[in-house]
Coordinates of C-alpha atoms and ligand atoms in Angstrom, one line a residue:
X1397 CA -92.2 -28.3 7.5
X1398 CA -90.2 -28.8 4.3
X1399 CA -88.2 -25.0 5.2
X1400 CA -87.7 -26.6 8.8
X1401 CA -86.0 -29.6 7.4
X1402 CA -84.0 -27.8 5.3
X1403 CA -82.4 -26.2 7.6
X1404 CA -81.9 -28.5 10.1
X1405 CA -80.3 -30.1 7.0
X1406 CA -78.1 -26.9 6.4
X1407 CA -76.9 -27.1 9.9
X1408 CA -75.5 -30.5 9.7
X1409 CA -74.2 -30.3 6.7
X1410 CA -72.3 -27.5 6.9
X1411 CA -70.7 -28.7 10.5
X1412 CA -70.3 -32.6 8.4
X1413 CA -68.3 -30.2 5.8
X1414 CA -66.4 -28.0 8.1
X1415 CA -65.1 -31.0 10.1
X1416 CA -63.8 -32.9 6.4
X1417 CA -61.9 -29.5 5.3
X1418 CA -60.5 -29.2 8.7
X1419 CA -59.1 -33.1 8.6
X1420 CA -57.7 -32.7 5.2
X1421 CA -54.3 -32.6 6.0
X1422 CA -52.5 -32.2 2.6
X1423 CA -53.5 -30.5 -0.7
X1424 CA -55.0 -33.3 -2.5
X1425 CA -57.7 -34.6 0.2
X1426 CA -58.2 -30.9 0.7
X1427 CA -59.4 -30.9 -3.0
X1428 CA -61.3 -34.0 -2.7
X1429 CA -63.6 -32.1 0.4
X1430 CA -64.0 -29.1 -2.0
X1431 CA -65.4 -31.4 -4.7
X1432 CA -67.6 -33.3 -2.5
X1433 CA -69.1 -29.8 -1.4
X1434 CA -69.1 -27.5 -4.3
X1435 CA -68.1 -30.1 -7.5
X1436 CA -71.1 -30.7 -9.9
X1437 CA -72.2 -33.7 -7.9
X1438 CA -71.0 -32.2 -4.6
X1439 CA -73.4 -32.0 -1.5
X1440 CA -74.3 -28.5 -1.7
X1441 CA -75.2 -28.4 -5.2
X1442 CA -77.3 -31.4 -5.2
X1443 CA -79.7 -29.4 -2.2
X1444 CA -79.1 -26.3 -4.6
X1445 CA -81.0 -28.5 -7.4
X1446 CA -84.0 -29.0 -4.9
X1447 CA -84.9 -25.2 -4.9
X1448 CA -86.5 -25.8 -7.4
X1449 CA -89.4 -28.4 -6.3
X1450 CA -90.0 -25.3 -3.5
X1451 CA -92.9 -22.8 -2.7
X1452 CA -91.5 -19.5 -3.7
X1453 CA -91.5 -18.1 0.0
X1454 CA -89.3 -21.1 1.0
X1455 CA -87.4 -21.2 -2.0
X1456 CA -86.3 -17.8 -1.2
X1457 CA -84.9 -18.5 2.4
X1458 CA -83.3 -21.7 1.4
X1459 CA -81.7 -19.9 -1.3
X1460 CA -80.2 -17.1 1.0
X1461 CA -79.3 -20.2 3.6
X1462 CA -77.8 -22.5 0.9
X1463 CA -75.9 -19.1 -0.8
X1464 CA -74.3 -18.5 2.5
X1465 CA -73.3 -22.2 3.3
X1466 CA -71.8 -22.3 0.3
X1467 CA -69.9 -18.7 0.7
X1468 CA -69.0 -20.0 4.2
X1469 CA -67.3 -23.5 3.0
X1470 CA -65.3 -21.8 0.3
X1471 CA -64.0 -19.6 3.1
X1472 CA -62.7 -22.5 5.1
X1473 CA -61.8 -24.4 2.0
X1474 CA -59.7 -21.1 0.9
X1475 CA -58.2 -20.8 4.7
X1476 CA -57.3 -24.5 4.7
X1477 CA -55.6 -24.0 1.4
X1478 CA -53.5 -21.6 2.8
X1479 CA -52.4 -23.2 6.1
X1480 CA -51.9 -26.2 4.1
X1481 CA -49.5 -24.2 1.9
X1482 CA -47.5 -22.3 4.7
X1483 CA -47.1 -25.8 6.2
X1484 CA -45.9 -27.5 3.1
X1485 CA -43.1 -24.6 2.7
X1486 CA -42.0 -24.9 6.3
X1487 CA -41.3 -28.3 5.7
X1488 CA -39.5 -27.7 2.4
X1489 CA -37.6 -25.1 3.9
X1490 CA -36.9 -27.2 7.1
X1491 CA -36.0 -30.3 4.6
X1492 CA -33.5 -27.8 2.4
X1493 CA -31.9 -26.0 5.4
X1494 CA -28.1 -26.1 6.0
X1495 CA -26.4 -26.6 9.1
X1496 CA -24.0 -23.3 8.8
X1497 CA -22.3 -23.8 12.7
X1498 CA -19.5 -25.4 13.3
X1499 CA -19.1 -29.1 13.8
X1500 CA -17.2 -30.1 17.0
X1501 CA -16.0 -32.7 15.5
X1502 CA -12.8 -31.7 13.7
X1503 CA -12.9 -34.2 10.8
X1504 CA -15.9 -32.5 9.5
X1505 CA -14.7 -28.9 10.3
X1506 CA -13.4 -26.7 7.4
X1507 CA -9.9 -25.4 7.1
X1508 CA -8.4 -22.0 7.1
X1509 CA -6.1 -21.6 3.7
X1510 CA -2.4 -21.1 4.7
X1511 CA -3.1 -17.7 2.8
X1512 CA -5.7 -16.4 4.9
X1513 CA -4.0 -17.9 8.2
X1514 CA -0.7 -16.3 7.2
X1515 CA -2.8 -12.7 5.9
X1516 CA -4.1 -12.8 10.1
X1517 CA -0.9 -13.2 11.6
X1518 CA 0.7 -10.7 9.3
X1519 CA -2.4 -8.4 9.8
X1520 CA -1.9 -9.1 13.6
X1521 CA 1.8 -8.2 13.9
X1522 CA 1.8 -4.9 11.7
X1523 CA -1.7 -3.7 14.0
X1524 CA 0.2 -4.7 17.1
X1525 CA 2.9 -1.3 15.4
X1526 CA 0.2 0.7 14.8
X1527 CA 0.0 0.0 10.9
X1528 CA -4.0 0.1 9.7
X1529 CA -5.0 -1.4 6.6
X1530 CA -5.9 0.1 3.1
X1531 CA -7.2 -1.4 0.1
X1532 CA -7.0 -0.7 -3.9
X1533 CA -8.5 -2.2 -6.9
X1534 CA -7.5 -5.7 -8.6
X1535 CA -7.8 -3.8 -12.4
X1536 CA -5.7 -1.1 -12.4
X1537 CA -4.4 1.6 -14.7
X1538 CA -0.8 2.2 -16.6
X1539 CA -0.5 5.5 -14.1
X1540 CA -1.1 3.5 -10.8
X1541 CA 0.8 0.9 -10.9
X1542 CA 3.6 1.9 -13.1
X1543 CA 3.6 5.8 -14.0
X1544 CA 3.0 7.5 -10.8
X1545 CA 5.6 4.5 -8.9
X1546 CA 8.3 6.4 -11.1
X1547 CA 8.7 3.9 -13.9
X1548 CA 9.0 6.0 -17.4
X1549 CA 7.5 5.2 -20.2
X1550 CA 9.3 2.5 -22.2
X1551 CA 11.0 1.6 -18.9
X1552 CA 12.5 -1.8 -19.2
X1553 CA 11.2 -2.6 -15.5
X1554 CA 7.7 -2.3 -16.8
X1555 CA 8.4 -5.6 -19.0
X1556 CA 10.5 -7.3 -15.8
X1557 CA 6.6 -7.5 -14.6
X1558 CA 5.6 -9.6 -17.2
X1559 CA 2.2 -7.6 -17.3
X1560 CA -1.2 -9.0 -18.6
X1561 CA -2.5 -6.2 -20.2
X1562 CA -6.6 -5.7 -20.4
X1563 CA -8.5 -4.9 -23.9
X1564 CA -9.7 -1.9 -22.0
X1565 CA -6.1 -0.5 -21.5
X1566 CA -6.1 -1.5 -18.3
X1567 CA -4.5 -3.6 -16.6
X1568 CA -3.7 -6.3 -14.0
X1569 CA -2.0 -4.8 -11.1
X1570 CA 1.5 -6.5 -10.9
X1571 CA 2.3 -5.7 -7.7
X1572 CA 0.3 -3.9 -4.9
X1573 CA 2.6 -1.3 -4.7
X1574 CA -0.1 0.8 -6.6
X1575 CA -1.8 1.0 -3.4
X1576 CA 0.5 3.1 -2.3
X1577 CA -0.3 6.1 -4.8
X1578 CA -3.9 5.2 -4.4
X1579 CA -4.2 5.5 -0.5
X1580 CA -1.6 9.1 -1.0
X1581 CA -3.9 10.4 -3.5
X1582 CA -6.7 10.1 -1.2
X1583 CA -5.6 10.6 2.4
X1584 CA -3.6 13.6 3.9
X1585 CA 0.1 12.5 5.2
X1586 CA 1.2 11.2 7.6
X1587 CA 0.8 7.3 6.6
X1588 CA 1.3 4.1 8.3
X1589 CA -0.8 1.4 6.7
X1590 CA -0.1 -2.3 5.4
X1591 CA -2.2 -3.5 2.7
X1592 CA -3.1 -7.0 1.2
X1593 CA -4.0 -8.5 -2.0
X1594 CA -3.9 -10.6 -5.2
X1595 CA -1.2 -9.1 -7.7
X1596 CA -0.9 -10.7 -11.2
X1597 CA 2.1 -12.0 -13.6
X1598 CA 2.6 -14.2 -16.4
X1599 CA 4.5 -16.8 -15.5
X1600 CA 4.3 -20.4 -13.8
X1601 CA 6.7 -22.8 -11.9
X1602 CA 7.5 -24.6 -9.1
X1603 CA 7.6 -20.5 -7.7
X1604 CA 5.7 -18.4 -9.5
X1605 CA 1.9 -18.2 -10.5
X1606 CA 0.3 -16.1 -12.5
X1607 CA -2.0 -15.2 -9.4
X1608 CA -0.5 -14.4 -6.0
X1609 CA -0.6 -12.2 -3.1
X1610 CA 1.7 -9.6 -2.5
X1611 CA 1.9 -7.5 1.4
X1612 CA 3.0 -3.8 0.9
X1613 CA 3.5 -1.4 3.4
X1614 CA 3.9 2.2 3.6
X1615 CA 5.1 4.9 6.4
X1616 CA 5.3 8.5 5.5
X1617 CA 6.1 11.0 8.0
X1618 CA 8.6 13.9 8.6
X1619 CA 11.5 12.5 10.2
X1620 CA 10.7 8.2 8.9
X1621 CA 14.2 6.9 8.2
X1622 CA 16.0 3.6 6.5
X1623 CA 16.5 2.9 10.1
X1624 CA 12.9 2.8 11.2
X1625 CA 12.3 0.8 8.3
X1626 CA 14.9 -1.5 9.6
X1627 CA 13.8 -1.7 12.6
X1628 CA 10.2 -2.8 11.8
X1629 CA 10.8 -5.4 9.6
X1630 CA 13.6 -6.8 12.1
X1631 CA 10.4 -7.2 14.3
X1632 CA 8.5 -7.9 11.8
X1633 CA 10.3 -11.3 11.0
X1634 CA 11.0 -12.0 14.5
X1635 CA 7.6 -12.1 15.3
X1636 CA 6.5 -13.8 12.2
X1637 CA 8.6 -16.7 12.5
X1638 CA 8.8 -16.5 16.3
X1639 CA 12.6 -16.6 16.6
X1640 CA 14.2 -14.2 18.3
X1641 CA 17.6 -13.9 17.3
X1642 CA 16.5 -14.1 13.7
X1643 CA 19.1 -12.4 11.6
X1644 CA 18.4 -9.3 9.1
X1645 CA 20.0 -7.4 6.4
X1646 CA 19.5 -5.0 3.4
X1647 CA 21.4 -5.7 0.5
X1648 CA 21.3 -2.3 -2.0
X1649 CA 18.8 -2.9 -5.3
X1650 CA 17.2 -1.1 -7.4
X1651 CA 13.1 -0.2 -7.4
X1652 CA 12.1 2.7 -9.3
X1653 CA 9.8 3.9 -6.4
X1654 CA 12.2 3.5 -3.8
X1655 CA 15.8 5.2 -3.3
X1656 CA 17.9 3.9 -2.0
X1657 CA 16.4 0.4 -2.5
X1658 CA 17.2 -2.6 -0.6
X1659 CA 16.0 -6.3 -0.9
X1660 CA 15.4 -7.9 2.5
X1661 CA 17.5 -11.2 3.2
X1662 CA 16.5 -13.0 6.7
X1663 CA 19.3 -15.8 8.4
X1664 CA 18.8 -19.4 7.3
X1665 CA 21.1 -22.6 7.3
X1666 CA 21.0 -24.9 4.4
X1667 CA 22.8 -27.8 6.0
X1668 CA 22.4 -31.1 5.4
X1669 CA 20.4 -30.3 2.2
X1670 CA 17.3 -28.4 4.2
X1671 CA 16.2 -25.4 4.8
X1672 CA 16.2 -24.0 8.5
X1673 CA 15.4 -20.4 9.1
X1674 CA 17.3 -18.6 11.7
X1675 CA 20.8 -17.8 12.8
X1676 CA 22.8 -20.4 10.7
X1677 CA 25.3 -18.2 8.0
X1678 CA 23.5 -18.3 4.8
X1679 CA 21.1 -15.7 3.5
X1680 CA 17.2 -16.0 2.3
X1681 CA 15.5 -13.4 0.2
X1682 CA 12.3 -12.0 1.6
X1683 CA 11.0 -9.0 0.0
X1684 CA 12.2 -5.6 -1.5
X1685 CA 11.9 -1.9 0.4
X1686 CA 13.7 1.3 0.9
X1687 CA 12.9 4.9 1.3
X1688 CA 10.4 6.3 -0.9
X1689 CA 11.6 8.0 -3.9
X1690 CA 10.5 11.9 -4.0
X1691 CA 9.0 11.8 -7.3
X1692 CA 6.6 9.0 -5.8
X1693 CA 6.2 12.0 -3.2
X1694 CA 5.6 14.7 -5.6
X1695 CA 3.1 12.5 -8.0
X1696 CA 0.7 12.3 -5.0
X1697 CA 0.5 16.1 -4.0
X1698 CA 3.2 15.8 -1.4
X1699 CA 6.2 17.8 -0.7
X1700 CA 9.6 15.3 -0.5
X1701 CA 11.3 18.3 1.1
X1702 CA 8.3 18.1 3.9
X1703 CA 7.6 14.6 4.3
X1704 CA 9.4 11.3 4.0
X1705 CA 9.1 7.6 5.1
X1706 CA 9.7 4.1 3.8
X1707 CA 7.8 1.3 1.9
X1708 CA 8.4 -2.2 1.8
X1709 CA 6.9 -5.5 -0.1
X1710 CA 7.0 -9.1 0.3
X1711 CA 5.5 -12.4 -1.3
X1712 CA 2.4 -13.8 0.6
X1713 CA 2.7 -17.1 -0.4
X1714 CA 6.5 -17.3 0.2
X1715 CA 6.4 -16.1 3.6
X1716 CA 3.8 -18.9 4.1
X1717 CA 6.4 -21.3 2.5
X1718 CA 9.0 -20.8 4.5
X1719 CA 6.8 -20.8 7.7
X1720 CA 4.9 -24.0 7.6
X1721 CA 7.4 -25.8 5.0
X1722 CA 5.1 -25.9 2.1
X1723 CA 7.6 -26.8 -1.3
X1724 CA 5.8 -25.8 -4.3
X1725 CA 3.7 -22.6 -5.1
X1726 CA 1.6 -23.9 -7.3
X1727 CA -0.2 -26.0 -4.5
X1728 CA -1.8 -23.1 -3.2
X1729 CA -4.1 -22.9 -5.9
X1730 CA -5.1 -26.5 -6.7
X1731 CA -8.0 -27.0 -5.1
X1732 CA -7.1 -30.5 -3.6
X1733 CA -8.7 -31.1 -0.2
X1734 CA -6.3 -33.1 1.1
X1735 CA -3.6 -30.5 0.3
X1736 CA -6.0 -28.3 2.5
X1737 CA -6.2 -30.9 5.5
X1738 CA -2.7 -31.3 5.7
X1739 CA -1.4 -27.8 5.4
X1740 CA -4.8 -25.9 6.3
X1741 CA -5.6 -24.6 10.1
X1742 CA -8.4 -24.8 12.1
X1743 CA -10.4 -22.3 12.3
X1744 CA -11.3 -22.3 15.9
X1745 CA -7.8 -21.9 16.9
X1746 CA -6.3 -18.3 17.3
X1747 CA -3.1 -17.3 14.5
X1748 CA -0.2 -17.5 16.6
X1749 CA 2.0 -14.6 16.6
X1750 CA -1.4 -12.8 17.7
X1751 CA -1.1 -10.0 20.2
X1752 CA -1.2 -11.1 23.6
X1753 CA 0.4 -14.3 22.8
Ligands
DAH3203 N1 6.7 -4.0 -5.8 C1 7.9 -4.8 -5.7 C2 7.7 -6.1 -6.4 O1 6.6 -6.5 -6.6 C3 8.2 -5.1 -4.3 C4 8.7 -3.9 -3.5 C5 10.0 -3.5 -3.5 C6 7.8 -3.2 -2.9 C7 10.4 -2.5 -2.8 C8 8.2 -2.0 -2.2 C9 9.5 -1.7 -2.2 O2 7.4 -1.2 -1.5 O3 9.9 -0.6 -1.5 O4 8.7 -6.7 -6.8

């Protein structure tokens, strides 16, 4: 009679116990069902104490009956545990998460940095002449940016750099020109690539910073002349600035890696006090080129009496300038929002001077 009970008992109490761990919807009522089961006053250990008052025979069944409830509850009470804690980090994670697509509403859209904009359209206009793109290091050595480039040692045009020298002996590359020997050293002539990137000197003012970006290209083949090299950059700026008549011309200078060396000057007007680029009768310096000298040649394995070609650089930054009308340098690098409104582009819309437009 008593066993009967008992387990008729069992029965309920374990589906009265199932049904409380099931509604516990959070952590903390989830501990309050495991106490009222398994805690030292909890239901099942108050039938546990009864054992005692039994007949062996029943004793023994109620035992193995009460053992298992209590095996079974902490099952469900570990289970709930568990889906209670997968929940509780899906909601954190759902409460944390950031929104990483793009608003359609333009006021609360990002802006593309003139740097990055001008970087694409520059990128765009050398792929559309069948330039690629290489890369080289930020830290470079005495021999890669000044040795191999033809400078000797003790040169005086290593200190027109205004170098920042590295404890290591290294050093920050003052112009990417040093991607040249890099890219040589590594790849088998003939060459036609443009490459990007942050060059260093020390010095500051309304046009120089002691971070900016430089574009170099390079073109090495057997037959490359100074009149290929014109001819590219008169594209070059023409497409850049989208004028079509825009006026160039080489005027001779010297760059130990180059000979002969030219700086690049593109047609402007300074009338009325500003500055208009295009066919107007003054002159605006651009950048620096000229055919590459043969010890440049010969320092990267190659034979000057074999191959030949031209390499030109020019000041990201300035090219920028003079584009989109930006006056001072140091702008660029203040990180002032509304600079970034007013001069940044948006990055859903395409860089003009992209092919095809
Ligand atoms: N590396 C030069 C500078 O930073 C720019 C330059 C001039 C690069 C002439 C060239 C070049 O490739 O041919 O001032």
């Amino acid at each position: 009679m008593l066993e009967k009970f008992v387990m008729t008992d069992i029965t309920a109490l374990k589906s009265e116990l199932a049904t409380m761990i099931e509604a516990a919807n959070d952590l903390q009522s989830l501990d309050a069902a495991r106490v009222a089961a398994l805690g030292k006053k909890g239901r099942i250990t108050d039938l546990m104490k009864t054992l005692g008052g039994m007949d062996p025979e029943t004793r023994k069944t109620t035992g193995q009956a009460l053992n298992a409830l209590k095996d079974e509850i902490a099952g469900l009470i570990a289970r709930q545990e568990s889906a209670l804690k997968k929940q509780e980090m899906a909601g954190r994670l759902a409460g944390e998460s950031v929104d990483i697509t793009l608003s359609p509403r333009p006021e609360k859209r990002g802006r593309i940095h003139p740097i990055s904009q001008t970087v694409e359209e520059l990128t765009a206009i050398f792929a559309d002449m069948g330039f690629t793109v290489a890369e080289g290091p930020d830290i470079e050595d005495d021999f890669h940016n000044f040795t191999a480039l033809n400078f000797p040692p003790g040169h005086p045009a290593r200190e027109m750099q205004d170098t920042f020298f590295l404890n290591s002996g290294e050093l920050l590359r003052t112009h990417t020109s040093s991607v040249q020997i890099r890219h040589m050293e590594s790849h088998k002539p003939p060459h036609k690539f443009i490459c990007f990137g942050r060059t260093y000197r020390s010095d500051y003012d309304m046009t120089h910073t002691p971070m900016f970006h430089q574009i170099e290209g390079l073109m090495i083949d057997k037959d490359v002349n100074m009149g290929h090299l014109k001819g590219c950059l008169l594209d070059f700026v023409r497409a850049f600035f989208g004028i079509d008549d825009l006026p160039l011309r080489f005027r001779p200078s010297f760059f130990p890696f180059v000979e002969p060396g030219a700086e690049v000057d593109i047609g402007c007007s300074r009338e009325g006090g500003g500055l208009k680029i295009g066919a107007g009768g003054d002159w605006l310096e651009i950048g620096g080129c000229g055919i590459v000298h043969p010890n440049v040649l010969k320092n990267c394995g190659i034979d000057p009496n074999e191959y030949q070609g031209f390499a030109f650089g020019m000041g990201i930054e300035r090219m920028a300038m003079l584009k989109y009308g930006i006056p001072d340098l140091r702008t660029f690098f203040e990180p002032d929002v509304r600079w970034l409104d007013h001069y940044g582009f948006d990055p859903l819309s395409r860089p003009n001077n992209a092919t095809g437009q």
